[in-house]
Short mmCIF file of C-alpha atoms in Angstrom, two decimals:
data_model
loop_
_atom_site.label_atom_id
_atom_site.label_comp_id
_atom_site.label_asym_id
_atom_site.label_seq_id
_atom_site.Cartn_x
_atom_site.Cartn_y
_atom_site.Cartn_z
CA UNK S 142 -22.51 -12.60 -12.70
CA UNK S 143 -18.69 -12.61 -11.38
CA UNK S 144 -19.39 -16.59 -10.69
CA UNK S 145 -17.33 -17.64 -13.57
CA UNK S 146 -13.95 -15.61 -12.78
CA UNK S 147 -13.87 -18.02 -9.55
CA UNK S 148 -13.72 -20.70 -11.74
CA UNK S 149 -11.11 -19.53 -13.93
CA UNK S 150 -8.84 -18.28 -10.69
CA UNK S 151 -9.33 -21.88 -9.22
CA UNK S 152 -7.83 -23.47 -11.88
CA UNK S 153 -4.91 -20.77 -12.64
CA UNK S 154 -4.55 -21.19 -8.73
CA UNK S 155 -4.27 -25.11 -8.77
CA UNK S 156 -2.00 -25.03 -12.03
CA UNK S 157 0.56 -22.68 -10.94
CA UNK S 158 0.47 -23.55 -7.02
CA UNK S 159 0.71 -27.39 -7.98
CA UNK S 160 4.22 -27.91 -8.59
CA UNK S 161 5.42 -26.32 -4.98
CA UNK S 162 2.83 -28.44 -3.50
CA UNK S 163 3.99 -31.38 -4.85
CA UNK S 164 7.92 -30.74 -3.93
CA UNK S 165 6.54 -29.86 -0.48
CA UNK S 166 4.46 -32.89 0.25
CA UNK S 167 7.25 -35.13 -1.00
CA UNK S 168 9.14 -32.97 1.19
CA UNK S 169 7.41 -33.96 4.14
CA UNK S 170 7.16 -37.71 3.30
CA UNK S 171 11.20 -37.31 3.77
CA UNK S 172 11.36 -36.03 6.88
CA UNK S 173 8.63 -38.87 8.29
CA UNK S 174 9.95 -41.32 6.13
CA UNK S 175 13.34 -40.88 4.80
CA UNK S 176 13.76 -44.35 2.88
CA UNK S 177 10.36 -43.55 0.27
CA UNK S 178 12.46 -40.74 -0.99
CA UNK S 179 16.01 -39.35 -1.13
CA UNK S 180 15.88 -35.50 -1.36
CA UNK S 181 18.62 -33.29 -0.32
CA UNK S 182 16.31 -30.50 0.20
CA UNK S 183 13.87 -28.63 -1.86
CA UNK S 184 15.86 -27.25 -5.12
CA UNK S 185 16.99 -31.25 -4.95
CA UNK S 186 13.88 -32.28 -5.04
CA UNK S 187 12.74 -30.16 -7.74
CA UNK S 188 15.89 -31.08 -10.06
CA UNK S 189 15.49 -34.40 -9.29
CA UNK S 190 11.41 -35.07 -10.05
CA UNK S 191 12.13 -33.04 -13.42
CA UNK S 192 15.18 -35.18 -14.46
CA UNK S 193 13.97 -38.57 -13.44
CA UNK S 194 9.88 -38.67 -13.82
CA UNK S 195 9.68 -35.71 -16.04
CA UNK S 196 7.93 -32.38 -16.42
CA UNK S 197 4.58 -33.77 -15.60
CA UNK S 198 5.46 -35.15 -12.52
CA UNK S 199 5.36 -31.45 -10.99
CA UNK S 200 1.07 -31.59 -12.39
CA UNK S 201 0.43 -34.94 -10.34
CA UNK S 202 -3.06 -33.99 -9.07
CA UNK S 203 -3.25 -30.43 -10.26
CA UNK S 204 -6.84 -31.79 -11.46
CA UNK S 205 -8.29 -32.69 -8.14
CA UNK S 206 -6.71 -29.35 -6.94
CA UNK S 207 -7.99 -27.49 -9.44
CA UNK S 208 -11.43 -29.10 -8.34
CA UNK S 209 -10.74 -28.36 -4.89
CA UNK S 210 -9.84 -24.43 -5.25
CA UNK S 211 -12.89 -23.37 -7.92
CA UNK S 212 -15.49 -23.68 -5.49
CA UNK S 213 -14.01 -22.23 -2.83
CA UNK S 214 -12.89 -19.03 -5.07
CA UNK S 215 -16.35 -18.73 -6.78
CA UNK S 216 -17.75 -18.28 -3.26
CA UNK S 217 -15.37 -15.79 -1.82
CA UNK S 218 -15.69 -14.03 -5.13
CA UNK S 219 -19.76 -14.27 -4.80
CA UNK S 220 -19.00 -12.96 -1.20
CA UNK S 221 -16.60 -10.22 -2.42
CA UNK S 222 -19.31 -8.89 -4.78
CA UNK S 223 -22.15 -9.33 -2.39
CA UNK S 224 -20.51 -7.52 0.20
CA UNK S 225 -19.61 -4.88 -2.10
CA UNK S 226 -22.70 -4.42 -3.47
CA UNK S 227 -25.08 -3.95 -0.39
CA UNK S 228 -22.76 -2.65 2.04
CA UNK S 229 -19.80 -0.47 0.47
CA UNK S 230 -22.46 0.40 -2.51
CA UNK S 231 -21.36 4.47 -3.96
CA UNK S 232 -23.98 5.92 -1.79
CA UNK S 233 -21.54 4.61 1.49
CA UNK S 234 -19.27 7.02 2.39
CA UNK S 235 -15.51 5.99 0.94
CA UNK S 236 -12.22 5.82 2.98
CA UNK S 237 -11.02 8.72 0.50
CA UNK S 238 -14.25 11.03 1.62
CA UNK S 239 -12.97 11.24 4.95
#
C-alpha cells in the first residue's frame, strides 16, 4: 500500500512549508493590526522572529500542520493510485501510443 508515503509527504510538507506560513500569518496580523507587531515587511519579519524568539519560533505549530496535511496527502495519494490502477492500467492506451 502507497498509504504510508502520504504520511511521510504530510509531515515533510508541514515542516518545510511552516516557517513561510508563520512569517505570512504574522504578516497579515500587521496589516489588520499594526500595534501586535512591528514588521517592515517579510525578510523583516523573518530576521526579526530568528533574532529575537529564536529558531524555533519559525516551527510554532508545524505539529498541528503536520496533522492537518497527512490526511489529506494519504488520500490524494490513495486517489492517485486508485485512479491509476483501474483507469490508466498498461492495457489503456498511453499518450505516447498515439
Amino acid at each position: 500500500p502507497q498509504w504510508p508515503s502520504g504520511i511521510v509527504a504530510g509531515i515533510i510538507a508541514g515542516t518545510l512549508t511552516n516557517p513561510m506560513d508563520v512569517v505570512k500569518t504574522r504578516i497579515q496580523v500587521v496589516r489588520s493590526s499594526p500595534n501586535v507587531f512591528q514588521y517592515g515587511g517579510t525578510l523583516d519579519c523573518l530576521l526579526t522572529m530568528v533574532r529575537t524568539e529564536g529558531l524555533a519560533s519559525l516551527f510554532d505549530g508545524a505539529f498541528a500542520r503536520c496533522l492537518l496535511l497527512s490526511p489529506r496527502l494519504t488520500m490524494a495519494i490513495a486517489m492517485k493510485e486508485a485512479l491509476q490502477r483501474n483507469f490508466f492500467s498498461s492495457t489503456s492506451c498511453k499518450v505516447s501510443q498515439l
